[in-house]
mmCIF file of C-alpha atoms in Angstrom:
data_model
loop_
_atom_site.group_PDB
_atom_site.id
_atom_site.type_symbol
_atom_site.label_atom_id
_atom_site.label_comp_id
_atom_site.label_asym_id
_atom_site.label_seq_id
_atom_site.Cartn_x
_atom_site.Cartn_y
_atom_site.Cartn_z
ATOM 1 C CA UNK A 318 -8.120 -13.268 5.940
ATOM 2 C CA UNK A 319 -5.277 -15.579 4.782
ATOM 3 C CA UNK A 320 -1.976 -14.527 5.404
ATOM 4 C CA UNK A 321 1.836 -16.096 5.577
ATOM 5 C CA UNK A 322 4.411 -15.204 8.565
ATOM 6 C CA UNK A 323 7.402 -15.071 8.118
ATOM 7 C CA UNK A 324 8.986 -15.029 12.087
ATOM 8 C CA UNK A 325 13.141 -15.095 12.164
ATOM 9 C CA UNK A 326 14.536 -15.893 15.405
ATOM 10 C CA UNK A 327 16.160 -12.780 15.402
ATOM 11 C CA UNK A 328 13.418 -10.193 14.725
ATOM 12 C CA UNK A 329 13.296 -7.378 16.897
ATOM 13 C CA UNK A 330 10.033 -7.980 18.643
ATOM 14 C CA UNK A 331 6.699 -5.638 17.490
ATOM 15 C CA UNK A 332 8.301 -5.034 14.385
ATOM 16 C CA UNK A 333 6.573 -5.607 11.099
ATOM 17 C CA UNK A 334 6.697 -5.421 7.851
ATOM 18 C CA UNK A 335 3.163 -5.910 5.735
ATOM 19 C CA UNK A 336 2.951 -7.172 1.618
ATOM 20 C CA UNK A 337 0.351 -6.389 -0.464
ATOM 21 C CA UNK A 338 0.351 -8.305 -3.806
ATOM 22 C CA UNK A 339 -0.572 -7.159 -6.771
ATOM 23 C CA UNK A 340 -4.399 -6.972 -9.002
ATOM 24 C CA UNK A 341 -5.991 -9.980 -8.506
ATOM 25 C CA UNK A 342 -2.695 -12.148 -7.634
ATOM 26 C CA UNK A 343 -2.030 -13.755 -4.374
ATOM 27 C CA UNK A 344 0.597 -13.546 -1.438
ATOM 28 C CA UNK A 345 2.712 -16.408 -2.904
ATOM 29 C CA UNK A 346 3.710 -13.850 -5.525
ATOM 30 C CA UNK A 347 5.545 -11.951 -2.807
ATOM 31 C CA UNK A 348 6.924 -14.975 -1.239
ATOM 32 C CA UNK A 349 10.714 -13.991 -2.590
ATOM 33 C CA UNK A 350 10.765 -10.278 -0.901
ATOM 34 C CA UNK A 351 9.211 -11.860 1.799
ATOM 35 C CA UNK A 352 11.886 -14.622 2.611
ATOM 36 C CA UNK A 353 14.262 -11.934 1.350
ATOM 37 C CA UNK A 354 13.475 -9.522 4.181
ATOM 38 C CA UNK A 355 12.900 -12.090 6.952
ATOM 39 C CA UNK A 356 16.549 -13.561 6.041
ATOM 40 C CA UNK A 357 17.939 -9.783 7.828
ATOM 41 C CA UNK A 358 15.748 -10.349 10.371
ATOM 42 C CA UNK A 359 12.718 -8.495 9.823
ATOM 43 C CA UNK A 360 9.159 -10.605 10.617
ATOM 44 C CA UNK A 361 6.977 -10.654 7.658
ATOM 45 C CA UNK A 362 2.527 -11.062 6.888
ATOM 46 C CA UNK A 363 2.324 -11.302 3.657
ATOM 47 C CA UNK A 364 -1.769 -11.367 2.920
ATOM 48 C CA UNK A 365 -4.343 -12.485 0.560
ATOM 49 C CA UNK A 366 -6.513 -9.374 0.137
ATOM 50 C CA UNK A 367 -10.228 -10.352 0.312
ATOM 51 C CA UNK A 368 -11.925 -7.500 -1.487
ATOM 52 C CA UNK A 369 -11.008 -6.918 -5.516
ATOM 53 C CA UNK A 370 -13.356 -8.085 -8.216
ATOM 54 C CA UNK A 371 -12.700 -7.844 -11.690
ATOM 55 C CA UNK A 372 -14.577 -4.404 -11.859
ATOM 56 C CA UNK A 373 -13.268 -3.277 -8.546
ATOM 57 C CA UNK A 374 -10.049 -3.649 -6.898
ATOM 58 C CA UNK A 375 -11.280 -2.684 -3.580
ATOM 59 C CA UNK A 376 -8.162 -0.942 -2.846
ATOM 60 C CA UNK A 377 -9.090 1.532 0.344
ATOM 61 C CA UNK A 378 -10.714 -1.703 2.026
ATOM 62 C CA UNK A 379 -7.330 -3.349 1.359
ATOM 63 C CA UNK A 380 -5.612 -1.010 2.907
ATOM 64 C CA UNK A 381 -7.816 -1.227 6.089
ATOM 65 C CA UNK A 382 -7.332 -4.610 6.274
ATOM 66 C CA UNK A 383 -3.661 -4.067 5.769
ATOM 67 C CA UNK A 384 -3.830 -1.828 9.214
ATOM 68 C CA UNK A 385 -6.385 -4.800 10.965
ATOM 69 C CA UNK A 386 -3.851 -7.520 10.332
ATOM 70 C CA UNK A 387 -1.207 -5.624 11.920
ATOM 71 C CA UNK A 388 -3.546 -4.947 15.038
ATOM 72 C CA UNK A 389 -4.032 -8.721 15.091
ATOM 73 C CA UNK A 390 -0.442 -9.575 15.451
ATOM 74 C CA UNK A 391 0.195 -6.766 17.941
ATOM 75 C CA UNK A 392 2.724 -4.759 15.647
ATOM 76 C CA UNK A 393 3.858 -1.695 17.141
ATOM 77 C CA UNK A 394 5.687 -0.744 14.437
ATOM 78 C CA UNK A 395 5.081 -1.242 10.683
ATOM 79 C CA UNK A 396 6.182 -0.811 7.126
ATOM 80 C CA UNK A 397 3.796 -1.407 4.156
ATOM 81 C CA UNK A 398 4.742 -2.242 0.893
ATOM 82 C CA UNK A 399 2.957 -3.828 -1.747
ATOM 83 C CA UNK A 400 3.482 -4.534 -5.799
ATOM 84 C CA UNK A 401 0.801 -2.482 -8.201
ATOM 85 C CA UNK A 402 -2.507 -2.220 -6.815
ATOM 86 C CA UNK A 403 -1.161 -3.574 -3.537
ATOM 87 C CA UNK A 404 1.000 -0.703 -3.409
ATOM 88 C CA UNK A 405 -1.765 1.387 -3.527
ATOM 89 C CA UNK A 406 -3.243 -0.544 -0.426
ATOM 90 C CA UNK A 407 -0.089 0.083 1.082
ATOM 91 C CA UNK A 408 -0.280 3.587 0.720
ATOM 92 C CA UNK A 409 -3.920 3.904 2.347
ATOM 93 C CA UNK A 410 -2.634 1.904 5.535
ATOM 94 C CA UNK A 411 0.527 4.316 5.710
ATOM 95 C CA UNK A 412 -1.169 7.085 5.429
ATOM 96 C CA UNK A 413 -3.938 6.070 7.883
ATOM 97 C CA UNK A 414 -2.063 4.669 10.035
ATOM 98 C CA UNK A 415 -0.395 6.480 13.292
ATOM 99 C CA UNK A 416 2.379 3.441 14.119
ATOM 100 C CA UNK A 417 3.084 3.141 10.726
ATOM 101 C CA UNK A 418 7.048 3.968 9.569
ATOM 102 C CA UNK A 419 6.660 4.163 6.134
ATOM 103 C CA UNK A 420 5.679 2.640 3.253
ATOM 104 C CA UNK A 421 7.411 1.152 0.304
ATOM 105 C CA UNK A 422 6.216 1.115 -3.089
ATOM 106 C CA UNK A 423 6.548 -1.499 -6.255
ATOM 107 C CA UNK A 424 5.896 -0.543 -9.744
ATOM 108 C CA UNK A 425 2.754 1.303 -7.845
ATOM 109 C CA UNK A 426 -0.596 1.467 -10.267
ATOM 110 C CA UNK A 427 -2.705 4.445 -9.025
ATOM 111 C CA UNK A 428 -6.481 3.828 -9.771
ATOM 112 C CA UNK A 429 -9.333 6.716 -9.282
ATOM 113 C CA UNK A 430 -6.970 9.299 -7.604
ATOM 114 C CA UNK A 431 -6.619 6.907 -4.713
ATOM 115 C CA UNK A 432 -2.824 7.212 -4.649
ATOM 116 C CA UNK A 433 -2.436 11.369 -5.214
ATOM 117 C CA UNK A 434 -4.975 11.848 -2.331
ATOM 118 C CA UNK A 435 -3.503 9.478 0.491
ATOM 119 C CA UNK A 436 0.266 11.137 -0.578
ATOM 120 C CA UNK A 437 -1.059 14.246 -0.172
ATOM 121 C CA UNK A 438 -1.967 13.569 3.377
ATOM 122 C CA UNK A 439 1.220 11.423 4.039
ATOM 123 C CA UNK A 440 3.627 12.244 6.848
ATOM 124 C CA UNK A 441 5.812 9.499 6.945
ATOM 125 C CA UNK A 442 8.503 8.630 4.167
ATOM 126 C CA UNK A 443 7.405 7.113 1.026
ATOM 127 C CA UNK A 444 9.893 5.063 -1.261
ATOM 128 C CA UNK A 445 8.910 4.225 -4.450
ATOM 129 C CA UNK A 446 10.379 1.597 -6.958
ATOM 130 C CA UNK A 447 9.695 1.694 -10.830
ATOM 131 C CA UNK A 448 10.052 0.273 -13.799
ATOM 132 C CA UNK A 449 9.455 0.925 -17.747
ATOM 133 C CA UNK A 450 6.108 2.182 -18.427
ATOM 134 C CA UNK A 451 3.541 0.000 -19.712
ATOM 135 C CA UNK A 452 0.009 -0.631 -20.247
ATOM 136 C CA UNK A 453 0.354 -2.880 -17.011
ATOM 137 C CA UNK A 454 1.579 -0.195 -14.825
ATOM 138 C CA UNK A 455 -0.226 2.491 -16.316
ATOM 139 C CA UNK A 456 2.226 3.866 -18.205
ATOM 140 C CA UNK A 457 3.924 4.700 -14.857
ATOM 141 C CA UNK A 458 1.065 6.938 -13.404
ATOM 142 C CA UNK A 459 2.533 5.809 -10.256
ATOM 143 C CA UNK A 460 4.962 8.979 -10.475
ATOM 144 C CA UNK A 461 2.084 11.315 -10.040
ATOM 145 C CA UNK A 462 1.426 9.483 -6.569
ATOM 146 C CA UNK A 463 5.125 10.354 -5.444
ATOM 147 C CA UNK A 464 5.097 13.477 -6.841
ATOM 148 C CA UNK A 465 1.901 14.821 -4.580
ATOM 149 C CA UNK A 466 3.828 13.479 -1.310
ATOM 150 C CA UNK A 467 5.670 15.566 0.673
ATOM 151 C CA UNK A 468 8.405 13.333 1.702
ATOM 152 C CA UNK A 469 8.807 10.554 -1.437
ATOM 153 C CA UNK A 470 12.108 9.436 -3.138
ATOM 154 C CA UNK A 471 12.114 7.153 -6.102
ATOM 155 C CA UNK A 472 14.554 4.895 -7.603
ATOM 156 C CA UNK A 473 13.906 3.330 -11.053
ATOM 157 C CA UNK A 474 15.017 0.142 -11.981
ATOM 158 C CA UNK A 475 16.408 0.747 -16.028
ATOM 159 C CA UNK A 476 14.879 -1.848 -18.036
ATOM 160 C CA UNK A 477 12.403 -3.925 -15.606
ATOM 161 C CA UNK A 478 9.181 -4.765 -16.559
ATOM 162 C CA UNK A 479 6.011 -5.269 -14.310
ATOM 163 C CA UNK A 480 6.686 -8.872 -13.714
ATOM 164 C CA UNK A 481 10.232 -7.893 -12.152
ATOM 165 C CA UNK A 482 8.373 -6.597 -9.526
ATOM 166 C CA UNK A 483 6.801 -9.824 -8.606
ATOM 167 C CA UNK A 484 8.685 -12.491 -6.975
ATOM 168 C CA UNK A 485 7.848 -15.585 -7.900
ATOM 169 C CA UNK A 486 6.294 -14.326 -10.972
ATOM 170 C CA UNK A 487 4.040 -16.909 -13.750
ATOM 171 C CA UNK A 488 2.863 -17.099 -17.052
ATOM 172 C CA UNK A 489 0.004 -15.511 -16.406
ATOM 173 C CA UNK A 490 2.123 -12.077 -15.732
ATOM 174 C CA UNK A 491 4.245 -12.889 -18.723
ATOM 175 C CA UNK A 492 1.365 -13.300 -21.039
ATOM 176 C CA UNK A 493 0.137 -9.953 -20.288
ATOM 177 C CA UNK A 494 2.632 -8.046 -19.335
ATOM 178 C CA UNK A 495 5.913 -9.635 -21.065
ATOM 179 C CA UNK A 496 8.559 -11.469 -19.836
ATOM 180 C CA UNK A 497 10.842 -10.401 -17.169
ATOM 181 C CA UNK A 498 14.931 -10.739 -17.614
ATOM 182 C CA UNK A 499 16.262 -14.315 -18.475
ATOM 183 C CA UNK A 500 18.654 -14.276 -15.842
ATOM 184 C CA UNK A 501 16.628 -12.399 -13.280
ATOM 185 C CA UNK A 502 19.264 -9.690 -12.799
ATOM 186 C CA UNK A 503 16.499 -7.291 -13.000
ATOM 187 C CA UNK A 504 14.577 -9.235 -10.425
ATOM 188 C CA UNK A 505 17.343 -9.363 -8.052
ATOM 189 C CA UNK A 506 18.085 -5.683 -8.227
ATOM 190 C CA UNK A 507 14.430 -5.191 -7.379
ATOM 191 C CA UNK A 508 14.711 -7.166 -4.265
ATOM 192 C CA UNK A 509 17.980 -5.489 -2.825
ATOM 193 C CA UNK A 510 16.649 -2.269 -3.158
ATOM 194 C CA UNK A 511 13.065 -2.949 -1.879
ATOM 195 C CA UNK A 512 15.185 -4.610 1.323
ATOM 196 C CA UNK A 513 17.210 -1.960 2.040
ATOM 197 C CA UNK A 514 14.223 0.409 1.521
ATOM 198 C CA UNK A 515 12.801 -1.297 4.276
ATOM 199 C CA UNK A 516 15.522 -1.492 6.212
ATOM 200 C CA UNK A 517 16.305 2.250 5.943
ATOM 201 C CA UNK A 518 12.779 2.848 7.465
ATOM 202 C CA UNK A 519 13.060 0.375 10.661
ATOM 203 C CA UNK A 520 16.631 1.717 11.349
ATOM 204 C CA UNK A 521 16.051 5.456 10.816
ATOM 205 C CA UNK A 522 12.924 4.711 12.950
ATOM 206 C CA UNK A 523 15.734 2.631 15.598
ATOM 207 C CA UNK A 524 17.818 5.623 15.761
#
């Protein structure tokens, strides 16, 4: 599969942290959280997911391949997070995953009952971020997922739209899903809190 790493100097070595992008979209939409994250220090695969079709967003195999990347690059410790359906992927690999620390969710998009059945089984933390409901998240059927998992906290992001989750985002988002804020305050707010989420797994992990 194709994937970007992002590898600071600093990083504490077998560390990683693993981005799923979102419903037929690629990993240079995640390219801001990405630099974002690797600028404290964290190393970074952000992946192009090889399995969703227009009728079927392969989103367990996603996952998997989520979990074989990391194997690849000899992580001993990981974080998944992903926007919409790769949020979703996230969740499988956190869930199936033994070295996994947590996972971190964007404007998540359950699909089939995926989502409430992997949080279910989940043992490690899942943090959820979320924005106004919409016919492109679902109208926020996302909550259902954190609701089912035993150790979920959610923070919602007043007034953000699905594109806020993405970072860069295009017109292609904005044509179907509306335009995110004009000054990207919104945006911003999204990526703070998704890197601190992350960080607040790898330290509480640390300590």
């Amino acid at each position: 599969m194709d994937y970007s790493l992002y590898r600071p100097a600093s990083a504490r070595s077998g560390d990683l942290v693993l981005l799923g992008h979102g419903f037929m979209r690629d990993r240079e939409r995640m390219t801001g959280l990405a630099e974002s994250l690797a600028e404290t220090g964290l190393t970074v695969a952000a992946l192009d997911f090889c399995n969703a079709r227009p009728w079927d967003g392969g989103h367990v195999q996603n996952g998997f391949d989520m979990m074989a990347l990391a194997d690849a690059l000899g992580a001993r410790r990981r974080v998944y997070a992903g926007f919409s359906a790769g949020a979703l992927a996230a969740l499988v690999a956190g869930r199936n995953d033994p070295r996994a620390l947590g996972v971190v969710a964007l404007d998540l998009v359950d699909a089939d009952g995926v989502g409430r059945l992997m949080a279910r089984g989940m043992d490690r933390p899942l943090i959820g971020l979320f924005g106004e409901p919409s016919a492109c998240n679902a109208r926020g059927n996302g909550l259902a997922v954190y609701a089912a998992a035993p150790d979920a906290s959610v923070q919602r992001i007043a007034g953000a739209n699905h594109c806020d989750f993405e970072s860069p985002t295009d017109w292609v988002c904005r044509l179907v899903c509306g335009s995110p804020s004009a000054d990207g305050a919104r945006r911003d707010a999204v990526l703070r809190a998704t890197t601190e989420a992350i960080r607040s797994l790898t330290a509480g992990a640390a300590g």
